[in-house]
Structure formats: C-alpha cells, structure tokens
C-alpha cells in the first residue's frame, strides 16, 4: 500500500458549532463497496443495493433479480 500522510486540524473548524472536528467519517465511505466486493469474491454475484441483506443475497444467488433489487 502507498504511504498515507495524515494531518489533524487541532484548532477545529470555524463553520462548525463549537469548532468540533470529526474523525472517522472518511473511513465509512468505502465500507459498503468493500463488503459488496467481498460478497462478489465469495459468492460470484455483486450486490447492487445496500443494505446487503440475507434475502437479497439469496435472491442474487438464485438468479431472481426482481427480489434482489
């Protein structure tokens, strides 16, 4: 993996009430895609809709696109 350089804005943000700084939101963005890729690698079908539920996975595996999404 390429090196990642991280900087924290310790002074907060003027446009946010209380000047708070969020951390962790960026890590949440790629999670659904990563899970969908894992499902594709494991089952051979790629979910196109989130949340990825058991009934949708079963429909994808059985080939019922109507139920799957």
PDB file of N, CA, C and O in Angstrom, residues 7-69:
ATOM      1  N   UNK A   7      -2.896  14.494   8.642  1.00  0.00           N
ATOM      2  CA  UNK A   7      -2.760  15.725   9.427  1.00  0.00           C
ATOM      3  C   UNK A   7      -4.056  15.974  10.177  1.00  0.00           C
ATOM      4  O   UNK A   7      -5.142  15.783   9.627  1.00  0.00           O
ATOM      5  N   UNK A   8      -3.959  16.402  11.414  1.00  0.00           N
ATOM      6  CA  UNK A   8      -5.135  16.711  12.206  1.00  0.00           C
ATOM      7  C   UNK A   8      -5.245  18.216  12.393  1.00  0.00           C
ATOM      8  O   UNK A   8      -4.264  18.889  12.710  1.00  0.00           O
ATOM      9  N   UNK A   9      -6.435  18.723  12.196  1.00  0.00           N
ATOM     10  CA  UNK A   9      -6.713  20.142  12.404  1.00  0.00           C
ATOM     11  C   UNK A   9      -7.125  20.303  13.869  1.00  0.00           C
ATOM     12  O   UNK A   9      -8.283  20.126  14.234  1.00  0.00           O
ATOM     13  N   UNK A  10      -6.162  20.599  14.712  1.00  0.00           N
ATOM     14  CA  UNK A  10      -6.414  20.654  16.148  1.00  0.00           C
ATOM     15  C   UNK A  10      -7.153  21.904  16.596  1.00  0.00           C
ATOM     16  O   UNK A  10      -7.691  21.947  17.696  1.00  0.00           O
ATOM     17  N   UNK A  11      -7.197  22.918  15.747  1.00  0.00           N
ATOM     18  CA  UNK A  11      -7.881  24.153  16.131  1.00  0.00           C
ATOM     19  C   UNK A  11      -9.383  24.094  15.883  1.00  0.00           C
ATOM     20  O   UNK A  11     -10.113  24.992  16.263  1.00  0.00           O
ATOM     21  N   UNK A  12      -9.865  23.062  15.239  1.00  0.00           N
ATOM     22  CA  UNK A  12     -11.288  22.951  14.943  1.00  0.00           C
ATOM     23  C   UNK A  12     -11.639  23.732  13.697  1.00  0.00           C
ATOM     24  O   UNK A  12     -10.789  24.258  12.998  1.00  0.00           O
ATOM     25  N   UNK A  13     -12.933  23.783  13.424  1.00  0.00           N
ATOM     26  CA  UNK A  13     -13.426  24.479  12.249  1.00  0.00           C
ATOM     27  C   UNK A  13     -14.373  25.588  12.660  1.00  0.00           C
ATOM     28  O   UNK A  13     -15.306  25.364  13.426  1.00  0.00           O
ATOM     29  N   UNK A  14     -14.156  26.759  12.121  1.00  0.00           N
ATOM     30  CA  UNK A  14     -14.973  27.921  12.487  1.00  0.00           C
ATOM     31  C   UNK A  14     -16.420  27.759  12.030  1.00  0.00           C
ATOM     32  O   UNK A  14     -17.332  28.281  12.675  1.00  0.00           O
ATOM     33  N   UNK A  15     -16.662  27.057  10.934  1.00  0.00           N
ATOM     34  CA  UNK A  15     -18.027  26.931  10.417  1.00  0.00           C
ATOM     35  C   UNK A  15     -18.852  25.853  11.128  1.00  0.00           C
ATOM     36  O   UNK A  15     -20.032  25.701  10.858  1.00  0.00           O
ATOM     37  N   UNK A  16     -18.241  25.111  12.063  1.00  0.00           N
ATOM     38  CA  UNK A  16     -18.949  24.071  12.805  1.00  0.00           C
ATOM     39  C   UNK A  16     -19.198  24.567  14.221  1.00  0.00           C
ATOM     40  O   UNK A  16     -18.287  25.071  14.883  1.00  0.00           O
ATOM     41  N   UNK A  17     -20.439  24.419  14.677  1.00  0.00           N
ATOM     42  CA  UNK A  17     -20.795  24.870  16.027  1.00  0.00           C
ATOM     43  C   UNK A  17     -19.879  24.217  17.055  1.00  0.00           C
ATOM     44  O   UNK A  17     -19.709  22.999  17.075  1.00  0.00           O
ATOM     45  N   UNK A  18     -19.273  25.002  17.867  1.00  0.00           N
ATOM     46  CA  UNK A  18     -18.354  24.504  18.885  1.00  0.00           C
ATOM     47  C   UNK A  18     -16.960  24.216  18.355  1.00  0.00           C
ATOM     48  O   UNK A  18     -16.077  23.835  19.103  1.00  0.00           O
ATOM     49  N   UNK A  19     -16.757  24.405  17.047  1.00  0.00           N
ATOM     50  CA  UNK A  19     -15.440  24.197  16.453  1.00  0.00           C
ATOM     51  C   UNK A  19     -14.987  22.755  16.433  1.00  0.00           C
ATOM     52  O   UNK A  19     -13.803  22.471  16.334  1.00  0.00           O
ATOM     53  N   UNK A  20     -15.934  21.820  16.526  1.00  0.00           N
ATOM     54  CA  UNK A  20     -15.552  20.414  16.610  1.00  0.00           C
ATOM     55  C   UNK A  20     -14.925  19.912  15.313  1.00  0.00           C
ATOM     56  O   UNK A  20     -15.101  20.486  14.249  1.00  0.00           O
ATOM     57  N   UNK A  21     -14.195  18.838  15.457  1.00  0.00           N
ATOM     58  CA  UNK A  21     -13.534  18.203  14.327  1.00  0.00           C
ATOM     59  C   UNK A  21     -13.979  16.750  14.303  1.00  0.00           C
ATOM     60  O   UNK A  21     -13.907  16.056  15.307  1.00  0.00           O
ATOM     61  N   UNK A  22     -14.468  16.277  13.152  1.00  0.00           N
ATOM     62  CA  UNK A  22     -14.876  14.886  13.027  1.00  0.00           C
ATOM     63  C   UNK A  22     -13.702  14.014  12.622  1.00  0.00           C
ATOM     64  O   UNK A  22     -12.770  14.464  11.968  1.00  0.00           O
ATOM     65  N   UNK A  23     -13.749  12.777  13.032  1.00  0.00           N
ATOM     66  CA  UNK A  23     -12.731  11.825  12.610  1.00  0.00           C
ATOM     67  C   UNK A  23     -13.424  10.480  12.425  1.00  0.00           C
ATOM     68  O   UNK A  23     -14.271  10.100  13.210  1.00  0.00           O
ATOM     69  N   UNK A  24     -13.149   9.816  11.360  1.00  0.00           N
ATOM     70  CA  UNK A  24     -13.753   8.515  11.107  1.00  0.00           C
ATOM     71  C   UNK A  24     -14.761   8.515   9.979  1.00  0.00           C
ATOM     72  O   UNK A  24     -15.092   7.470   9.450  1.00  0.00           O
ATOM     73  N   UNK A  25     -15.273   9.675   9.598  1.00  0.00           N
ATOM     74  CA  UNK A  25     -16.255   9.708   8.519  1.00  0.00           C
ATOM     75  C   UNK A  25     -15.649   9.218   7.214  1.00  0.00           C
ATOM     76  O   UNK A  25     -16.301   8.510   6.449  1.00  0.00           O
ATOM     77  N   UNK A  26     -14.412   9.565   6.967  1.00  0.00           N
ATOM     78  CA  UNK A  26     -13.760   9.171   5.722  1.00  0.00           C
ATOM     79  C   UNK A  26     -13.654   7.657   5.633  1.00  0.00           C
ATOM     80  O   UNK A  26     -13.832   7.072   4.566  1.00  0.00           O
ATOM     81  N   UNK A  27     -13.417   7.002   6.736  1.00  0.00           N
ATOM     82  CA  UNK A  27     -13.279   5.545   6.729  1.00  0.00           C
ATOM     83  C   UNK A  27     -14.607   4.853   6.446  1.00  0.00           C
ATOM     84  O   UNK A  27     -14.632   3.717   5.984  1.00  0.00           O
ATOM     85  N   UNK A  28     -15.726   5.510   6.691  1.00  0.00           N
ATOM     86  CA  UNK A  28     -17.035   4.905   6.472  1.00  0.00           C
ATOM     87  C   UNK A  28     -17.456   4.915   5.009  1.00  0.00           C
ATOM     88  O   UNK A  28     -18.313   4.150   4.607  1.00  0.00           O
ATOM     89  N   UNK A  29     -16.864   5.759   4.188  1.00  0.00           N
ATOM     90  CA  UNK A  29     -17.283   5.905   2.795  1.00  0.00           C
ATOM     91  C   UNK A  29     -17.045   4.640   1.967  1.00  0.00           C
ATOM     92  O   UNK A  29     -17.940   4.190   1.261  1.00  0.00           O
ATOM     93  N   UNK A  30     -15.860   4.013   2.017  1.00  0.00           N
ATOM     94  CA  UNK A  30     -15.628   2.856   1.146  1.00  0.00           C
ATOM     95  C   UNK A  30     -16.152   1.531   1.692  1.00  0.00           C
ATOM     96  O   UNK A  30     -16.085   0.517   1.008  1.00  0.00           O
ATOM     97  N   UNK A  31     -16.702   1.513   2.896  1.00  0.00           N
ATOM     98  CA  UNK A  31     -17.089   0.259   3.529  1.00  0.00           C
ATOM     99  C   UNK A  31     -18.136  -0.533   2.742  1.00  0.00           C
ATOM    100  O   UNK A  31     -17.948  -1.732   2.512  1.00  0.00           O
ATOM    101  N   UNK A  32     -19.266   0.074   2.319  1.00  0.00           N
ATOM    102  CA  UNK A  32     -20.251  -0.726   1.565  1.00  0.00           C
ATOM    103  C   UNK A  32     -19.678  -1.331   0.276  1.00  0.00           C
ATOM    104  O   UNK A  32     -19.977  -2.481  -0.057  1.00  0.00           O
ATOM    105  N   UNK A  33     -18.848  -0.594  -0.428  1.00  0.00           N
ATOM    106  CA  UNK A  33     -18.245  -1.122  -1.648  1.00  0.00           C
ATOM    107  C   UNK A  33     -17.304  -2.281  -1.337  1.00  0.00           C
ATOM    108  O   UNK A  33     -17.267  -3.276  -2.079  1.00  0.00           O
ATOM    109  N   UNK A  34     -16.563  -2.175  -0.262  1.00  0.00           N
ATOM    110  CA  UNK A  34     -15.654  -3.251   0.124  1.00  0.00           C
ATOM    111  C   UNK A  34     -16.429  -4.515   0.485  1.00  0.00           C
ATOM    112  O   UNK A  34     -16.031  -5.633   0.122  1.00  0.00           O
ATOM    113  N   UNK A  35     -17.544  -4.349   1.175  1.00  0.00           N
ATOM    114  CA  UNK A  35     -18.379  -5.503   1.530  1.00  0.00           C
ATOM    115  C   UNK A  35     -18.978  -6.120   0.269  1.00  0.00           C
ATOM    116  O   UNK A  35     -19.004  -7.350   0.115  1.00  0.00           O
ATOM    117  N   UNK A  36     -19.472  -5.276  -0.651  1.00  0.00           N
ATOM    118  CA  UNK A  36     -20.023  -5.785  -1.909  1.00  0.00           C
ATOM    119  C   UNK A  36     -18.963  -6.550  -2.696  1.00  0.00           C
ATOM    120  O   UNK A  36     -19.253  -7.599  -3.282  1.00  0.00           O
ATOM    121  N   UNK A  37     -17.732  -6.061  -2.708  1.00  0.00           N
ATOM    122  CA  UNK A  37     -16.643  -6.767  -3.390  1.00  0.00           C
ATOM    123  C   UNK A  37     -16.343  -8.107  -2.725  1.00  0.00           C
ATOM    124  O   UNK A  37     -16.062  -9.099  -3.402  1.00  0.00           O
ATOM    125  N   UNK A  38     -16.397  -8.140  -1.403  1.00  0.00           N
ATOM    126  CA  UNK A  38     -16.163  -9.390  -0.682  1.00  0.00           C
ATOM    127  C   UNK A  38     -17.250 -10.410  -1.007  1.00  0.00           C
ATOM    128  O   UNK A  38     -16.966 -11.602  -1.188  1.00  0.00           O
ATOM    129  N   UNK A  39     -18.500  -9.940  -1.097  1.00  0.00           N
ATOM    130  CA  UNK A  39     -19.605 -10.821  -1.472  1.00  0.00           C
ATOM    131  C   UNK A  39     -19.374 -11.350  -2.887  1.00  0.00           C
ATOM    132  O   UNK A  39     -19.554 -12.534  -3.161  1.00  0.00           O
ATOM    133  N   UNK A  40     -18.957 -10.483  -3.792  1.00  0.00           N
ATOM    134  CA  UNK A  40     -18.694 -10.888  -5.178  1.00  0.00           C
ATOM    135  C   UNK A  40     -17.603 -11.948  -5.230  1.00  0.00           C
ATOM    136  O   UNK A  40     -17.721 -12.947  -5.936  1.00  0.00           O
ATOM    137  N   UNK A  41     -16.551 -11.747  -4.447  1.00  0.00           N
ATOM    138  CA  UNK A  41     -15.458 -12.722  -4.426  1.00  0.00           C
ATOM    139  C   UNK A  41     -15.895 -14.051  -3.822  1.00  0.00           C
ATOM    140  O   UNK A  41     -15.449 -15.111  -4.255  1.00  0.00           O
ATOM    141  N   UNK A  42     -16.775 -13.997  -2.821  1.00  0.00           N
ATOM    142  CA  UNK A  42     -17.189 -15.216  -2.132  1.00  0.00           C
ATOM    143  C   UNK A  42     -18.298 -15.964  -2.864  1.00  0.00           C
ATOM    144  O   UNK A  42     -18.285 -17.197  -2.915  1.00  0.00           O
ATOM    145  N   UNK A  43     -19.266 -15.224  -3.422  1.00  0.00           N
ATOM    146  CA  UNK A  43     -20.457 -15.864  -3.986  1.00  0.00           C
ATOM    147  C   UNK A  43     -20.563 -15.789  -5.507  1.00  0.00           C
ATOM    148  O   UNK A  43     -21.402 -16.455  -6.103  1.00  0.00           O
ATOM    149  N   UNK A  44     -19.769 -14.908  -6.106  1.00  0.00           N
ATOM    150  CA  UNK A  44     -19.827 -14.773  -7.553  1.00  0.00           C
ATOM    151  C   UNK A  44     -20.923 -13.853  -8.056  1.00  0.00           C
ATOM    152  O   UNK A  44     -21.175 -13.789  -9.250  1.00  0.00           O
ATOM    153  N   UNK A  45     -21.599 -13.169  -7.159  1.00  0.00           N
ATOM    154  CA  UNK A  45     -22.625 -12.188  -7.536  1.00  0.00           C
ATOM    155  C   UNK A  45     -22.330 -10.888  -6.800  1.00  0.00           C
ATOM    156  O   UNK A  45     -21.850 -10.897  -5.672  1.00  0.00           O
ATOM    157  N   UNK A  46     -22.610  -9.762  -7.464  1.00  0.00           N
ATOM    158  CA  UNK A  46     -22.323  -8.475  -6.845  1.00  0.00           C
ATOM    159  C   UNK A  46     -23.629  -7.783  -6.457  1.00  0.00           C
ATOM    160  O   UNK A  46     -24.450  -7.474  -7.314  1.00  0.00           O
ATOM    161  N   UNK A  47     -23.821  -7.523  -5.157  1.00  0.00           N
ATOM    162  CA  UNK A  47     -24.994  -6.764  -4.730  1.00  0.00           C
ATOM    163  C   UNK A  47     -24.952  -5.352  -5.310  1.00  0.00           C
ATOM    164  O   UNK A  47     -23.896  -4.725  -5.349  1.00  0.00           O
ATOM    165  N   UNK A  48     -26.088  -4.861  -5.779  1.00  0.00           N
ATOM    166  CA  UNK A  48     -26.168  -3.520  -6.358  1.00  0.00           C
ATOM    167  C   UNK A  48     -26.926  -2.554  -5.468  1.00  0.00           C
ATOM    168  O   UNK A  48     -27.149  -1.407  -5.834  1.00  0.00           O
ATOM    169  N   UNK A  49     -27.358  -3.027  -4.313  1.00  0.00           N
ATOM    170  CA  UNK A  49     -28.184  -2.209  -3.433  1.00  0.00           C
ATOM    171  C   UNK A  49     -27.764  -2.447  -1.980  1.00  0.00           C
ATOM    172  O   UNK A  49     -27.462  -3.572  -1.597  1.00  0.00           O
ATOM    173  N   UNK A  50     -27.746  -1.380  -1.194  1.00  0.00           N
ATOM    174  CA  UNK A  50     -27.486  -1.519   0.231  1.00  0.00           C
ATOM    175  C   UNK A  50     -28.739  -1.121   0.986  1.00  0.00           C
ATOM    176  O   UNK A  50     -29.520  -0.308   0.485  1.00  0.00           O
ATOM    177  N   UNK A  51     -29.002  -1.673   2.130  1.00  0.00           N
ATOM    178  CA  UNK A  51     -28.142  -2.619   2.849  1.00  0.00           C
ATOM    179  C   UNK A  51     -28.117  -3.983   2.161  1.00  0.00           C
ATOM    180  O   UNK A  51     -29.078  -4.373   1.499  1.00  0.00           O
ATOM    181  N   UNK A  52     -27.021  -4.665   2.344  1.00  0.00           N
ATOM    182  CA  UNK A  52     -26.866  -6.005   1.784  1.00  0.00           C
ATOM    183  C   UNK A  52     -27.486  -6.966   2.793  1.00  0.00           C
ATOM    184  O   UNK A  52     -26.908  -7.237   3.835  1.00  0.00           O
ATOM    185  N   UNK A  53     -28.704  -7.409   2.465  1.00  0.00           N
ATOM    186  CA  UNK A  53     -29.469  -8.252   3.389  1.00  0.00           C
ATOM    187  C   UNK A  53     -29.432  -9.706   2.935  1.00  0.00           C
ATOM    188  O   UNK A  53     -29.237  -9.990   1.753  1.00  0.00           O
ATOM    189  N   UNK A  54     -29.639 -10.631   3.871  1.00  0.00           N
ATOM    190  CA  UNK A  54     -29.637 -12.059   3.511  1.00  0.00           C
ATOM    191  C   UNK A  54     -30.650 -12.405   2.420  1.00  0.00           C
ATOM    192  O   UNK A  54     -30.341 -13.188   1.521  1.00  0.00           O
ATOM    193  N   UNK A  55     -31.858 -11.831   2.473  1.00  0.00           N
ATOM    194  CA  UNK A  55     -32.855 -12.157   1.458  1.00  0.00           C
ATOM    195  C   UNK A  55     -32.420 -11.684   0.074  1.00  0.00           C
ATOM    196  O   UNK A  55     -32.652 -12.356  -0.932  1.00  0.00           O
ATOM    197  N   UNK A  56     -31.759 -10.549  -0.002  1.00  0.00           N
ATOM    198  CA  UNK A  56     -31.253 -10.054  -1.280  1.00  0.00           C
ATOM    199  C   UNK A  56     -30.112 -10.928  -1.801  1.00  0.00           C
ATOM    200  O   UNK A  56     -30.006 -11.183  -2.997  1.00  0.00           O
ATOM    201  N   UNK A  57     -29.231 -11.356  -0.883  1.00  0.00           N
ATOM    202  CA  UNK A  57     -28.140 -12.236  -1.299  1.00  0.00           C
ATOM    203  C   UNK A  57     -28.676 -13.555  -1.830  1.00  0.00           C
ATOM    204  O   UNK A  57     -28.216 -14.047  -2.859  1.00  0.00           O
ATOM    205  N   UNK A  58     -29.647 -14.109  -1.143  1.00  0.00           N
ATOM    206  CA  UNK A  58     -30.247 -15.361  -1.587  1.00  0.00           C
ATOM    207  C   UNK A  58     -30.874 -15.194  -2.967  1.00  0.00           C
ATOM    208  O   UNK A  58     -30.712 -16.038  -3.851  1.00  0.00           O
ATOM    209  N   UNK A  59     -31.575 -14.074  -3.176  1.00  0.00           N
ATOM    210  CA  UNK A  59     -32.189 -13.814  -4.473  1.00  0.00           C
ATOM    211  C   UNK A  59     -31.127 -13.676  -5.564  1.00  0.00           C
ATOM    212  O   UNK A  59     -31.309 -14.176  -6.682  1.00  0.00           O
ATOM    213  N   UNK A  60     -30.014 -13.028  -5.252  1.00  0.00           N
ATOM    214  CA  UNK A  60     -28.940 -12.893  -6.233  1.00  0.00           C
ATOM    215  C   UNK A  60     -28.349 -14.245  -6.601  1.00  0.00           C
ATOM    216  O   UNK A  60     -28.131 -14.544  -7.764  1.00  0.00           O
ATOM    217  N   UNK A  61     -28.106 -15.060  -5.602  1.00  0.00           N
ATOM    218  CA  UNK A  61     -27.518 -16.379  -5.835  1.00  0.00           C
ATOM    219  C   UNK A  61     -28.478 -17.255  -6.638  1.00  0.00           C
ATOM    220  O   UNK A  61     -28.069 -17.998  -7.522  1.00  0.00           O
ATOM    221  N   UNK A  62     -29.767 -17.132  -6.353  1.00  0.00           N
ATOM    222  CA  UNK A  62     -30.765 -17.938  -7.057  1.00  0.00           C
ATOM    223  C   UNK A  62     -31.144 -17.328  -8.402  1.00  0.00           C
ATOM    224  O   UNK A  62     -31.912 -17.928  -9.146  1.00  0.00           O
ATOM    225  N   UNK A  63     -30.657 -16.119  -8.705  1.00  0.00           N
ATOM    226  CA  UNK A  63     -30.909 -15.511 -10.002  1.00  0.00           C
ATOM    227  C   UNK A  63     -32.208 -14.753 -10.109  1.00  0.00           C
ATOM    228  O   UNK A  63     -32.660 -14.457 -11.210  1.00  0.00           O
ATOM    229  N   UNK A  64     -32.844 -14.409  -9.013  1.00  0.00           N
ATOM    230  CA  UNK A  64     -34.108 -13.670  -9.030  1.00  0.00           C
ATOM    231  C   UNK A  64     -33.822 -12.186  -8.887  1.00  0.00           C
ATOM    232  O   UNK A  64     -33.833 -11.640  -7.802  1.00  0.00           O
ATOM    233  N   UNK A  65     -33.544 -11.500  -9.999  1.00  0.00           N
ATOM    234  CA  UNK A  65     -33.182 -10.085  -9.974  1.00  0.00           C
ATOM    235  C   UNK A  65     -34.310  -9.220  -9.467  1.00  0.00           C
ATOM    236  O   UNK A  65     -34.080  -8.152  -8.930  1.00  0.00           O
ATOM    237  N   UNK A  66     -35.561  -9.653  -9.617  1.00  0.00           N
ATOM    238  CA  UNK A  66     -36.701  -8.859  -9.158  1.00  0.00           C
ATOM    239  C   UNK A  66     -36.655  -8.637  -7.655  1.00  0.00           C
ATOM    240  O   UNK A  66     -36.851  -7.553  -7.155  1.00  0.00           O
ATOM    241  N   UNK A  67     -36.369  -9.699  -6.916  1.00  0.00           N
ATOM    242  CA  UNK A  67     -36.289  -9.599  -5.456  1.00  0.00           C
ATOM    243  C   UNK A  67     -34.990  -8.945  -5.029  1.00  0.00           C
ATOM    244  O   UNK A  67     -34.949  -8.179  -4.081  1.00  0.00           O
ATOM    245  N   UNK A  68     -33.925  -9.188  -5.756  1.00  0.00           N
ATOM    246  CA  UNK A  68     -32.597  -8.711  -5.360  1.00  0.00           C
ATOM    247  C   UNK A  68     -32.452  -7.207  -5.475  1.00  0.00           C
ATOM    248  O   UNK A  68     -31.604  -6.614  -4.829  1.00  0.00           O
ATOM    249  N   UNK A  69     -33.221  -6.573  -6.244  1.00  0.00           N
ATOM    250  CA  UNK A  69     -33.005  -5.145  -6.313  1.00  0.00           C
ATOM    251  C   UNK A  69     -33.734  -4.544  -7.430  1.00  0.00           C
ATOM    252  O   UNK A  69     -33.822  -3.460  -7.750  1.00  0.00           O
TER     253      UNK A  69
END
